[in-house]
Amino acid sequence: MTKNRETIYRLIRDSDEHMTAEQIFQLARRERPGIAMATVYNNLNTLNDEGKMNLEN
């Protein structure tokens, strides 16, 4: 898993609320200033395809 994907996944996993891609992007930029919005979208799609977006398990 890439550093960007790890960051995005952790932000989602540790959040108590449903975040928009924009909110995830803003939080991720604090840790990874070079991250692009497209990277967030691409990684959200990948995490979803891998079945990792169901965080209730």
mmCIF file of C-alpha atoms in Angstrom:
data_model
loop_
_atom_site.group_PDB
_atom_site.id
_atom_site.type_symbol
_atom_site.label_atom_id
_atom_site.label_comp_id
_atom_site.label_asym_id
_atom_site.label_seq_id
_atom_site.Cartn_x
_atom_site.Cartn_y
_atom_site.Cartn_z
ATOM 1 C CA MET A 1 0.000 0.000 0.000
ATOM 2 C CA THR A 2 1.410 3.405 -0.938
ATOM 3 C CA LYS A 3 2.004 6.100 1.676
ATOM 4 C CA ASN A 4 -0.804 8.185 0.190
ATOM 5 C CA ARG A 5 -3.211 5.258 0.298
ATOM 6 C CA GLU A 6 -2.196 4.430 3.856
ATOM 7 C CA THR A 7 -2.847 8.028 4.901
ATOM 8 C CA ILE A 8 -6.236 8.165 3.190
ATOM 9 C CA TYR A 9 -7.283 4.802 4.581
ATOM 10 C CA ARG A 10 -6.236 5.746 8.114
ATOM 11 C CA LEU A 11 -8.070 9.068 7.937
ATOM 12 C CA ILE A 12 -11.266 7.297 6.901
ATOM 13 C CA ARG A 13 -10.854 4.455 9.378
ATOM 14 C CA ASP A 14 -10.202 6.777 12.313
ATOM 15 C CA SER A 15 -13.000 9.224 11.526
ATOM 16 C CA ASP A 16 -16.286 9.133 13.415
ATOM 17 C CA GLU A 17 -18.101 10.821 10.562
ATOM 18 C CA HIS A 18 -18.711 10.308 6.867
ATOM 19 C CA MET A 19 -16.247 12.605 5.095
ATOM 20 C CA THR A 20 -16.348 13.984 1.594
ATOM 21 C CA ALA A 21 -13.394 13.548 -0.734
ATOM 22 C CA GLU A 22 -12.646 17.254 -0.222
ATOM 23 C CA GLN A 23 -12.500 16.810 3.557
ATOM 24 C CA ILE A 24 -10.200 13.814 3.180
ATOM 25 C CA PHE A 25 -8.033 15.825 0.799
ATOM 26 C CA GLN A 26 -7.720 18.733 3.248
ATOM 27 C CA LEU A 27 -6.760 16.418 6.109
ATOM 28 C CA ALA A 28 -4.336 14.416 3.972
ATOM 29 C CA ARG A 29 -2.587 17.607 2.834
ATOM 30 C CA ARG A 30 -1.599 18.308 6.435
ATOM 31 C CA GLU A 31 0.501 15.140 6.430
ATOM 32 C CA ARG A 32 1.327 14.882 2.749
ATOM 33 C CA PRO A 33 1.463 18.431 1.338
ATOM 34 C CA GLY A 34 2.152 17.250 -2.207
ATOM 35 C CA ILE A 35 -0.966 15.077 -2.460
ATOM 36 C CA ALA A 36 -3.372 15.930 -5.281
ATOM 37 C CA MET A 37 -7.151 15.770 -5.261
ATOM 38 C CA ALA A 38 -6.977 13.238 -8.110
ATOM 39 C CA THR A 39 -4.829 11.029 -5.877
ATOM 40 C CA VAL A 40 -7.550 11.070 -3.231
ATOM 41 C CA TYR A 41 -10.234 10.112 -5.755
ATOM 42 C CA ASN A 42 -8.065 7.396 -7.322
ATOM 43 C CA ASN A 43 -7.229 5.902 -3.951
ATOM 44 C CA LEU A 44 -10.845 6.031 -2.764
ATOM 45 C CA ASN A 45 -11.808 4.086 -5.883
ATOM 46 C CA THR A 46 -9.014 1.562 -5.309
ATOM 47 C CA LEU A 47 -9.903 1.108 -1.638
ATOM 48 C CA ASN A 48 -13.513 0.589 -2.641
ATOM 49 C CA ASP A 49 -12.564 -1.954 -5.328
ATOM 50 C CA GLU A 50 -10.434 -3.807 -2.768
ATOM 51 C CA GLY A 51 -13.389 -3.938 -0.380
ATOM 52 C CA LYS A 52 -11.658 -1.823 2.231
ATOM 53 C CA MET A 53 -14.323 0.861 2.391
ATOM 54 C CA ASN A 54 -16.562 -1.337 4.556
ATOM 55 C CA LEU A 55 -14.895 -0.314 7.788
ATOM 56 C CA GLU A 56 -17.447 -1.888 10.111
ATOM 57 C CA ASN A 57 -15.515 -5.191 10.079
#
